[in-house]
């Protein structure tokens, strides 16, 4: 069996990879699935302006891993921007942050079909 800190390092590395993959694929659900598979507890920490989830895992008495996910719309007056998804992963030992990883992506925009194909009728 691995010592708690080595086990925590492996979990951290898997989640770091999962976050980077989610940012490449522009979809956050794989990170959620992976965190829950390791036994993290999930809490909804959403606000009126952002969808947010927090995942926490205690390993041994002094090692703690936290994963925060937040999706929000940065648009303001007279601007329309895609929503932004951000991840922050931290590992603490005895209350001191020893590792951290952050990544984000702009969520894909679903555009309306402006081609003439929608106007054509073949009946």
C-alpha positions as a Python dict, from the first residue, in 0.01 Angstrom:
ca = {
    (1, 'X'): (0, 0, 0),
    (2, 'X'): (123, 348, -86),
    (3, 'X'): (196, 610, 180),
    (4, 'X'): (-80, 878, 193),
    (5, 'X'): (125, 1150, 20),
    (6, 'X'): (221, 924, -273),
    (7, 'X'): (-142, 819, -309),
    (8, 'X'): (-244, 1188, -303),
    (9, 'X'): (20, 1272, -567),
    (10, 'X'): (-119, 1003, -798),
    (11, 'X'): (-476, 1128, -757),
    (12, 'X'): (-357, 1485, -819),
    (13, 'X'): (-176, 1378, -1139),
    (14, 'X'): (-482, 1190, -1271),
    (15, 'X'): (-707, 1490, -1207),
    (16, 'X'): (-454, 1729, -1361),
    (17, 'X'): (-457, 1516, -1676),
    (18, 'X'): (-838, 1498, -1665),
    (19, 'X'): (-864, 1878, -1637),
    (20, 'X'): (-633, 1934, -1932),
    (21, 'X'): (-826, 1679, -2139),
    (22, 'X'): (-1158, 1845, -2047),
    (23, 'X'): (-1019, 2181, -2160),
    (24, 'X'): (-910, 2029, -2491),
    (25, 'X'): (-1247, 1860, -2540),
    (26, 'X'): (-1436, 2164, -2402),
    (27, 'X'): (-1651, 1959, -2166),
    (28, 'X'): (-1617, 1938, -1788),
    (29, 'X'): (-1811, 1620, -1705),
    (30, 'X'): (-1512, 1383, -1726),
    (31, 'X'): (-1339, 1573, -1445),
    (32, 'X'): (-1649, 1541, -1228),
    (33, 'X'): (-1671, 1169, -1300),
    (34, 'X'): (-1303, 1113, -1218),
    (35, 'X'): (-1320, 1309, -892),
    (36, 'X'): (-1627, 1118, -777),
    (37, 'X'): (-1459, 786, -869),
    (38, 'X'): (-1178, 869, -623),
    (39, 'X'): (-1430, 934, -346),
    (40, 'X'): (-1440, 1313, -349),
    (41, 'X'): (-1745, 1477, -194),
    (42, 'X'): (-1927, 1720, -422),
    (43, 'X'): (-2097, 2045, -319),
    (44, 'X'): (-2288, 2292, -533),
    (45, 'X'): (-2142, 2637, -465),
    (46, 'X'): (-2319, 2817, -751),
    (47, 'X'): (-2412, 3183, -729),
    (48, 'X'): (-2658, 3396, -923),
    (49, 'X'): (-2382, 3470, -1174),
    (50, 'X'): (-2192, 3139, -1202),
    (51, 'X'): (-2244, 2765, -1198),
    (52, 'X'): (-1985, 2624, -957),
    (53, 'X'): (-1900, 2286, -805),
    (54, 'X'): (-1648, 2200, -534),
    (55, 'X'): (-1498, 1856, -479),
    (56, 'X'): (-1303, 1773, -161),
    (57, 'X'): (-1103, 1468, -52),
    (58, 'X'): (-923, 1412, 278),
    (59, 'X'): (-638, 1160, 265),
    (60, 'X'): (-486, 1066, 599),
    (61, 'X'): (-520, 1320, 874),
    (62, 'X'): (-322, 1601, 713),
    (63, 'X'): (-353, 1570, 331),
    (64, 'X'): (-637, 1744, 149),
    (65, 'X'): (-716, 1776, -224),
    (66, 'X'): (-967, 2031, -349),
    (67, 'X'): (-1105, 2074, -701),
    (68, 'X'): (-1308, 2381, -792),
    (69, 'X'): (-1502, 2417, -1117),
    (70, 'X'): (-1674, 2738, -1222),
    (71, 'X'): (-1862, 2833, -1539),
    (72, 'X'): (-1968, 3193, -1592),
    (73, 'X'): (-2067, 3440, -1862),
    (74, 'X'): (-1813, 3725, -1886),
    (75, 'X'): (-2038, 3928, -2118),
    (76, 'X'): (-2130, 4276, -2022),
    (77, 'X'): (-2345, 4549, -2173),
    (78, 'X'): (-2327, 4557, -2553),
    (79, 'X'): (-2107, 4244, -2566),
    (80, 'X'): (-2180, 3879, -2617),
    (81, 'X'): (-1896, 3646, -2521),
    (82, 'X'): (-1888, 3269, -2479),
    (83, 'X'): (-1913, 3130, -2128),
    (84, 'X'): (-1583, 3050, -1958),
    (85, 'X'): (-1512, 2731, -1763),
    (86, 'X'): (-1230, 2737, -1507),
    (87, 'X'): (-1070, 2462, -1300),
    (88, 'X'): (-849, 2497, -995),
    (89, 'X'): (-692, 2192, -831),
    (90, 'X'): (-494, 2219, -506),
    (91, 'X'): (-327, 1977, -270),
    (92, 'X'): (-252, 2078, 88),
    (93, 'X'): (-42, 1901, 349),
    (94, 'X'): (-84, 2018, 708),
    (95, 'X'): (-265, 2330, 587),
    (96, 'X'): (8, 2438, 341),
    (97, 'X'): (-60, 2428, -35),
    (98, 'X'): (208, 2206, -189),
    (99, 'X'): (70, 2161, -543),
    (100, 'X'): (-168, 2355, -763),
    (101, 'X'): (-295, 2333, -1120),
    (102, 'X'): (-527, 2564, -1314),
    (103, 'X'): (-675, 2552, -1662),
    (104, 'X'): (-977, 2692, -1844),
    (105, 'X'): (-1162, 2698, -2173),
    (106, 'X'): (-1422, 2905, -2354),
    (107, 'X'): (-1736, 2703, -2403),
    (108, 'X'): (-1836, 2644, -2765),
    (109, 'X'): (-2085, 2887, -2912),
    (110, 'X'): (-2381, 2737, -3094),
    (111, 'X'): (-2443, 2964, -3389),
    (112, 'X'): (-2764, 2995, -3581),
    (113, 'X'): (-2762, 2851, -3932),
    (114, 'X'): (-2740, 3157, -4157),
    (115, 'X'): (-2700, 2966, -4481),
    (116, 'X'): (-2967, 2960, -4751),
    (117, 'X'): (-3021, 2584, -4699),
    (118, 'X'): (-3282, 2645, -4431),
    (119, 'X'): (-3486, 2850, -4677),
    (120, 'X'): (-3492, 2591, -4954),
    (121, 'X'): (-3781, 2355, -4983),
    (122, 'X'): (-3772, 2038, -5187),
    (123, 'X'): (-4143, 1952, -5162),
}
